[in-house]
Coordinates of C-alpha atoms in Angstrom, one line a residue:
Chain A
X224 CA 148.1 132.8 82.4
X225 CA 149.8 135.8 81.4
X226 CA 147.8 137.7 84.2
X227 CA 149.1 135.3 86.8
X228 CA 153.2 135.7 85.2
X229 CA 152.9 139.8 85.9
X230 CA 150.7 138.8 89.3
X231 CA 152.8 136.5 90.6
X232 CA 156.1 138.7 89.6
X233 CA 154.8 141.8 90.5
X234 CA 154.5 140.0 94.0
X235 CA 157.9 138.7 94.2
X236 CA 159.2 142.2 92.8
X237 CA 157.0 143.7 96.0
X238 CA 158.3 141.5 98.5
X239 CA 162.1 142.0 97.6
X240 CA 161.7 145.8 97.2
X241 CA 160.4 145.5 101.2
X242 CA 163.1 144.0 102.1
X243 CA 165.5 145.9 100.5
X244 CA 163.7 149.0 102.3
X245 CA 163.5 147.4 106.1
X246 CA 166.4 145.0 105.7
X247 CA 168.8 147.4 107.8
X248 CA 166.1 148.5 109.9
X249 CA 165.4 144.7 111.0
X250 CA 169.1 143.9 111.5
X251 CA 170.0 146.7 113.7
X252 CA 167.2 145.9 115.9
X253 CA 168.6 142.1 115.7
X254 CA 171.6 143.6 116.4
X255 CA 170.6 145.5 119.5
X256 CA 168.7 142.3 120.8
X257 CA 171.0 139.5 120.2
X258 CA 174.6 141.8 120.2
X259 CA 176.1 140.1 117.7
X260 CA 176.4 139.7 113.8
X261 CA 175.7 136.0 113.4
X262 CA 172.5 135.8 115.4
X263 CA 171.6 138.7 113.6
X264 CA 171.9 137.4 110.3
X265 CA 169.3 134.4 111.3
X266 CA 166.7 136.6 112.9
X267 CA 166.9 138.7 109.7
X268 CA 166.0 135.3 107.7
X269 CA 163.4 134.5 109.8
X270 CA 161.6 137.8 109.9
X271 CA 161.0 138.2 106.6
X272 CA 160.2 134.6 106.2
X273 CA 157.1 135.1 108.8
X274 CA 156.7 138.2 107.4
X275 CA 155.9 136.1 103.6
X276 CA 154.1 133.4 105.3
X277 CA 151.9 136.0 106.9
X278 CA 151.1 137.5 103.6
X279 CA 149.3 140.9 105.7
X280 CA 147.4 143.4 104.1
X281 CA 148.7 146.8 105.6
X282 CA 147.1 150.1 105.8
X283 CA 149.8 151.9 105.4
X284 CA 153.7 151.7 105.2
X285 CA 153.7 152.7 108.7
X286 CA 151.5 149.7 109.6
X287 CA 154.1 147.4 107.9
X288 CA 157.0 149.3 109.7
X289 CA 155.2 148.4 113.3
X290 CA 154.4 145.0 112.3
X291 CA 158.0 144.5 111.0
X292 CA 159.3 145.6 114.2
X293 CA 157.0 143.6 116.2
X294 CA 158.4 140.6 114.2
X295 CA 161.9 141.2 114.6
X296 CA 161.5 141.9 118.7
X297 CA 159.4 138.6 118.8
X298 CA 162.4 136.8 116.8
X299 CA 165.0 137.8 118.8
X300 CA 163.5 137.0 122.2
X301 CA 162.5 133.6 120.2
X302 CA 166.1 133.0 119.3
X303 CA 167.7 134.5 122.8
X304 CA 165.7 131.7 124.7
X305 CA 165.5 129.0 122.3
X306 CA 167.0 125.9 124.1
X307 CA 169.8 125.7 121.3
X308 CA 171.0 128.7 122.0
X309 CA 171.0 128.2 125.8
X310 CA 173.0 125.1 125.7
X311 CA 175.6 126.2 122.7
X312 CA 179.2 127.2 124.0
X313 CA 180.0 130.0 121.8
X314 CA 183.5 130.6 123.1
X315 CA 185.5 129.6 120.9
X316 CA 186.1 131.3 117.6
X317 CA 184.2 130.2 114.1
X318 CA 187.3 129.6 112.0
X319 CA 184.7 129.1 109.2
X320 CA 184.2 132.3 108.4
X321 CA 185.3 133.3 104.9
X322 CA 185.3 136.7 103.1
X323 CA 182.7 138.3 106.0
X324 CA 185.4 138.0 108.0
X325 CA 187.1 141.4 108.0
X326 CA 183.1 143.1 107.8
X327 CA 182.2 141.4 110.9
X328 CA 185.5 141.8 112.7
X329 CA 184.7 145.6 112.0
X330 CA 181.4 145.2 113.1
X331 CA 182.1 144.0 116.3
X332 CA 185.0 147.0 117.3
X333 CA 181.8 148.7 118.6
X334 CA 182.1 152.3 119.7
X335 CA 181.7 153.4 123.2
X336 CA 178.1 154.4 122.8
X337 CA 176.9 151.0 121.4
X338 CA 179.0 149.3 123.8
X339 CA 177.4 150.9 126.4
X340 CA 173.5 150.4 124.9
X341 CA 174.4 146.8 124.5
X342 CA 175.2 146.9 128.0
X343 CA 171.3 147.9 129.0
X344 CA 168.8 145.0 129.9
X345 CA 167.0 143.6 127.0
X346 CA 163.4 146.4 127.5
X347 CA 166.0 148.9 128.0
X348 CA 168.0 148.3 125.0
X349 CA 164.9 147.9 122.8
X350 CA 163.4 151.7 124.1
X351 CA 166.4 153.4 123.3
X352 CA 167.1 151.8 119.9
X353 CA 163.1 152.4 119.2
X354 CA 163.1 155.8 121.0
X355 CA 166.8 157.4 119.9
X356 CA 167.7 155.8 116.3
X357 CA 163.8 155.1 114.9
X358 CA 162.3 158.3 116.4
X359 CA 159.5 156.6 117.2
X360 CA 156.9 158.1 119.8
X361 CA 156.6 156.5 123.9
X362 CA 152.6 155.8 122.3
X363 CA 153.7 154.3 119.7
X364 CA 156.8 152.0 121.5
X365 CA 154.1 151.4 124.1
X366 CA 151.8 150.0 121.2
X367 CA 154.8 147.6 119.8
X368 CA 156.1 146.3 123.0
X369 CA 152.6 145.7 124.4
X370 CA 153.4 147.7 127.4
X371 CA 152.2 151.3 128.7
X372 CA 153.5 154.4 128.2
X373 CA 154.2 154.7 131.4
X374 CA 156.4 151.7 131.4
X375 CA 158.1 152.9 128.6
X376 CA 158.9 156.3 130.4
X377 CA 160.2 154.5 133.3
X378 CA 162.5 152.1 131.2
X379 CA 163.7 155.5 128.9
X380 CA 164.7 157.3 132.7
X381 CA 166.5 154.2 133.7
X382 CA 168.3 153.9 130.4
X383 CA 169.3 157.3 130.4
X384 CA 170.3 157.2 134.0
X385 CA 172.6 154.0 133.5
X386 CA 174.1 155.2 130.3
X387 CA 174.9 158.7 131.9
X388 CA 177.0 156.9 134.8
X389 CA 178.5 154.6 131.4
X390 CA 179.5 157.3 129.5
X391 CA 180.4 160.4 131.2
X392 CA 179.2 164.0 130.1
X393 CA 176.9 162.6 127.5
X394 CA 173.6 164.8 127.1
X395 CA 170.5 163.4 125.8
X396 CA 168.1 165.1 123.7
X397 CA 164.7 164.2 125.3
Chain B
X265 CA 174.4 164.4 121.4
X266 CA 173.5 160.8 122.6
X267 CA 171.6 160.4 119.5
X268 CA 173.9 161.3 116.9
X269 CA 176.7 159.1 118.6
X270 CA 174.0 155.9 118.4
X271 CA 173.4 156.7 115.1
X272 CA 177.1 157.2 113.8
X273 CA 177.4 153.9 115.9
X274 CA 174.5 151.8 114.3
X275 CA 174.9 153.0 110.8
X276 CA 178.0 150.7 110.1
X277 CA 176.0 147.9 111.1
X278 CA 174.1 146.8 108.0
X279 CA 173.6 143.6 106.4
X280 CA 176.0 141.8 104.1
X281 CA 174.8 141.9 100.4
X282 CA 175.7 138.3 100.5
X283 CA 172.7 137.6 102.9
X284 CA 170.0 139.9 101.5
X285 CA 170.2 137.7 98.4
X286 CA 170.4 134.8 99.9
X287 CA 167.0 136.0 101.8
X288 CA 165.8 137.1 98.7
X289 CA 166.0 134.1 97.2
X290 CA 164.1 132.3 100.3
X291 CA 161.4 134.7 99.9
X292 CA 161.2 134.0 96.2
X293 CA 160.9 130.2 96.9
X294 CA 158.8 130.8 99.4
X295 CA 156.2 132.9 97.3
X296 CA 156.6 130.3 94.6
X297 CA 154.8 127.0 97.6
X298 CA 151.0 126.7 96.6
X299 CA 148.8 128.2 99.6
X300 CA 146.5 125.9 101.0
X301 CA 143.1 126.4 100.2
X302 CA 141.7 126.9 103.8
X303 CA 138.5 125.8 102.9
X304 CA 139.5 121.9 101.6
X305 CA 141.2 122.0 105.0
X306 CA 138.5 122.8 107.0
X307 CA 136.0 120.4 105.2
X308 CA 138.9 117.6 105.5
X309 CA 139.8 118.0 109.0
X310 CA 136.1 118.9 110.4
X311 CA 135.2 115.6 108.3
X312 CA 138.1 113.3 110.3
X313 CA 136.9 115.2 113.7
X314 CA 133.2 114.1 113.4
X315 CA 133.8 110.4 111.8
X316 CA 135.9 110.5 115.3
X317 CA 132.9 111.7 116.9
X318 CA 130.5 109.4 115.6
X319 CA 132.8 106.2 116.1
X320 CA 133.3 107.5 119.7
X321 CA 129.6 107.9 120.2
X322 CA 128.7 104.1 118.5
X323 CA 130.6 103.0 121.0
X324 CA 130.2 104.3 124.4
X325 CA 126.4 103.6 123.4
X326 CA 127.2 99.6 122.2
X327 CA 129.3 99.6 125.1
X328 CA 126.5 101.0 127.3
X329 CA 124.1 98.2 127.0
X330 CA 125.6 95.4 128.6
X331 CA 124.3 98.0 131.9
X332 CA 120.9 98.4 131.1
X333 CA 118.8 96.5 133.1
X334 CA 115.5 94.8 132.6
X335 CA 113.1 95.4 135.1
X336 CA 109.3 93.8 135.7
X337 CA 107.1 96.3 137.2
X338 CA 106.2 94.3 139.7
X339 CA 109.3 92.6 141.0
X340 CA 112.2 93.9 142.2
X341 CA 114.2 91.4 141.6
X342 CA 116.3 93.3 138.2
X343 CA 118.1 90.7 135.6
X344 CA 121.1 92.1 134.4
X345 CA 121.8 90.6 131.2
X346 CA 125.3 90.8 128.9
X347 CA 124.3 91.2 125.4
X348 CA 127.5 89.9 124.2
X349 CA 128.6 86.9 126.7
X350 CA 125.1 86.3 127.1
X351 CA 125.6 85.8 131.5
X352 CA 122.7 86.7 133.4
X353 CA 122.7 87.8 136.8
X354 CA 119.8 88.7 139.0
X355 CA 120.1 91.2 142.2
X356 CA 117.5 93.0 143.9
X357 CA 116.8 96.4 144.0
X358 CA 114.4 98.4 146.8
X359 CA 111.8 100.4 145.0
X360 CA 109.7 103.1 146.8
X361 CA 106.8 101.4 146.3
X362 CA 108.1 97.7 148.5
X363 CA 110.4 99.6 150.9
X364 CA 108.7 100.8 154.1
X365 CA 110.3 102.3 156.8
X366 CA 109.6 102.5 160.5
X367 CA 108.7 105.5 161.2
X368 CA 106.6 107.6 163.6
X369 CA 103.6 109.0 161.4
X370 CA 102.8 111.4 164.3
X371 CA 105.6 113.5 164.4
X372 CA 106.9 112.5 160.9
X373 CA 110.4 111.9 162.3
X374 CA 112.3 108.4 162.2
X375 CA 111.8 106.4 165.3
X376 CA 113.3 102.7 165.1
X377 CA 113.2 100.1 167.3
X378 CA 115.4 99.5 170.4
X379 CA 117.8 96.5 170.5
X380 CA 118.8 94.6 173.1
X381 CA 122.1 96.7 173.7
X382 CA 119.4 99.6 174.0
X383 CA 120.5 101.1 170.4
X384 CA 118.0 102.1 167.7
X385 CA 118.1 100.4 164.8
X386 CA 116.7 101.4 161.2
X387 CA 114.9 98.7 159.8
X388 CA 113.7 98.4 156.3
X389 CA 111.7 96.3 155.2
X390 CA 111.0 94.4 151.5
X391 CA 108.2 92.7 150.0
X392 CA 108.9 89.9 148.0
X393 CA 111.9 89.3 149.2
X394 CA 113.5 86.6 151.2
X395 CA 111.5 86.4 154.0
X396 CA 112.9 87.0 157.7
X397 CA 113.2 84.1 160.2
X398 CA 111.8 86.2 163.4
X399 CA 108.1 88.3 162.5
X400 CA 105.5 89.0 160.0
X401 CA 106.7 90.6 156.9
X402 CA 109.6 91.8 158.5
X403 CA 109.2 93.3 161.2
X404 CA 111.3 92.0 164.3
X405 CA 109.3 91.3 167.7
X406 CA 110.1 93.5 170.3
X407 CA 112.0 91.2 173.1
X408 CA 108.9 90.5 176.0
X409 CA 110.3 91.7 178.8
X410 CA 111.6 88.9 181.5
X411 CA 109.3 88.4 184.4

């Protein structure tokens, strides 16, 4: 019994301390998905709800980052086309929001550079975030987004090319 | 740089506290559920699918032999009997061994008999059966010509 205490908290201590580690990982690439805070903040829950209820045994932390990643993109394109969101009006302001209020007001003064990512079609959005803020390899973005690495060269070029006539005089680091 | 900027960008974009315990606490709850035990399942739910099986198979088999006929060797006359109203019904059926044909055994190919409109006609013919106003055992008379 005591075995299954220290089992079952050592799992719960394990699954929070992997949160804590990917939480701002998985938001940002909400973020960069759905563009804004409160969409973000449900994707979040439900990744690492799937991500319990999948209850995986990873090879490595890397393993867990890729599958975390693959949960989050399959989240937010879950959430993007879900019928509710399709047929919600979200003009009008949420007057309900409480002391978040001022974070998320910040949140949303988005600089010129996220402004213009969040501009980028959804596959281009996703390979810059993956390529430019995770440093993750074209192999390896071509592994998570089930695409070839070809494909993800051509999106990368595109992106560049749009954000270049966005934002003027920016140089990328390829 | 383009990626400095996205990161000086993106770094201010970070979870409330507020959430991450609130998704904290849904993992802990979550953890806390009973699995189930995949192997009750499958003996529970492959025990449902073949009772459904079975009771599907009972009874396109019960259902099936209101259709089976009974049939004397030598008649071809078949009862067809309901087990559950208990209605018979009689038809005949041509076997191979009462149905003849008219045929041409010399060249093996089908040669019938010529009507009065000049048209060949494909006559088959039953033993045992109800038997034909106009020949023996069938077979129609070939209209004599008119003198």
């Amino acid at each position: 019994m005591v075995f299954m205490t220290n089992l079952s908290l050592r799992t719960r201590e394990s699954f929070e301390a992997v949160m804590r580690k990917y939480a701002d990982m998985v938001y940002r690439l909400a973020y960069s998905r759905v563009g804004n805070t409160h969409d973000a903040d449900d994707v979040l829950q439900d990744v690492f709800l799937r991500y319990i209820k999948a209850d995986k045994t990873f090879n490595d932390e890397e393993h867990r980052k890729a599958f975390l990643i693959k949960v989050t993109l399959n989240c937010s394109k879950s959430f993007v086309t879900s019928a509710w969101k399709r047929h919600t009006d979200f003009s009008e302001p949420d007057e309900n929001i409480g002391s978040e209020d001022s974070r998320l007001r910040k949140l949303e003064e988005r600089s010129d550079v996220l402004e213009a990512v969040m501009k980028l079609g959804d596959k281009y959005r996703t390979a810059i975030y993956l390529f430019y803020y995770e440093d993750m390899s074209v192999s390896e973005i071509a592994k998570i987004t089930s695409s070839s690495e070809s494909a993800v060269k051509v999106r990368l070029n595109r992106a560049r090319a749009m954000l270049k006539e966005m934002l003027e005089g920016v140089q990328f680091d390829v | 740089m383009f990626r400095e900027k996205l990161h000086n960008s993106l770094d201010s974009v970070s979870p409330s506290p507020e959430l991450l315990d609130r998704v904290s606490e849904m993992m802990a709850e979550e953890a806390r559920k009973p699995k189930p035990k995949i192997f009750i399942s499958a003996v529970k739910y492959g025990g449902m699918a073949a009772a459904v099986c079975l009771i599907v198979t009972g009874a396109v088999l019960i259902g099936g032999r209101d259709n089976i006929p009974s049939v004397s060797e030598n008649s071809p006359v078949v009862t067809l009997s309901s087990v559950n109203t208990g209605v018979s019904e009689e038809i005949f059926i041509p076997t191979t061994e009462n149905m003849r044909e008219e045929s041409d055994t010399a060249n093996g190919s089908f040669d019938g008999l010529t009507d009065d409109t000049g048209q060949k006609e494909h006559i088959v013919t039953y033993e045992n059966s109800i038997p034909r106003t106009r020949g023996i055992k069938g077979y129609r008379q070939r209209p004599r010509p008119t003198i």
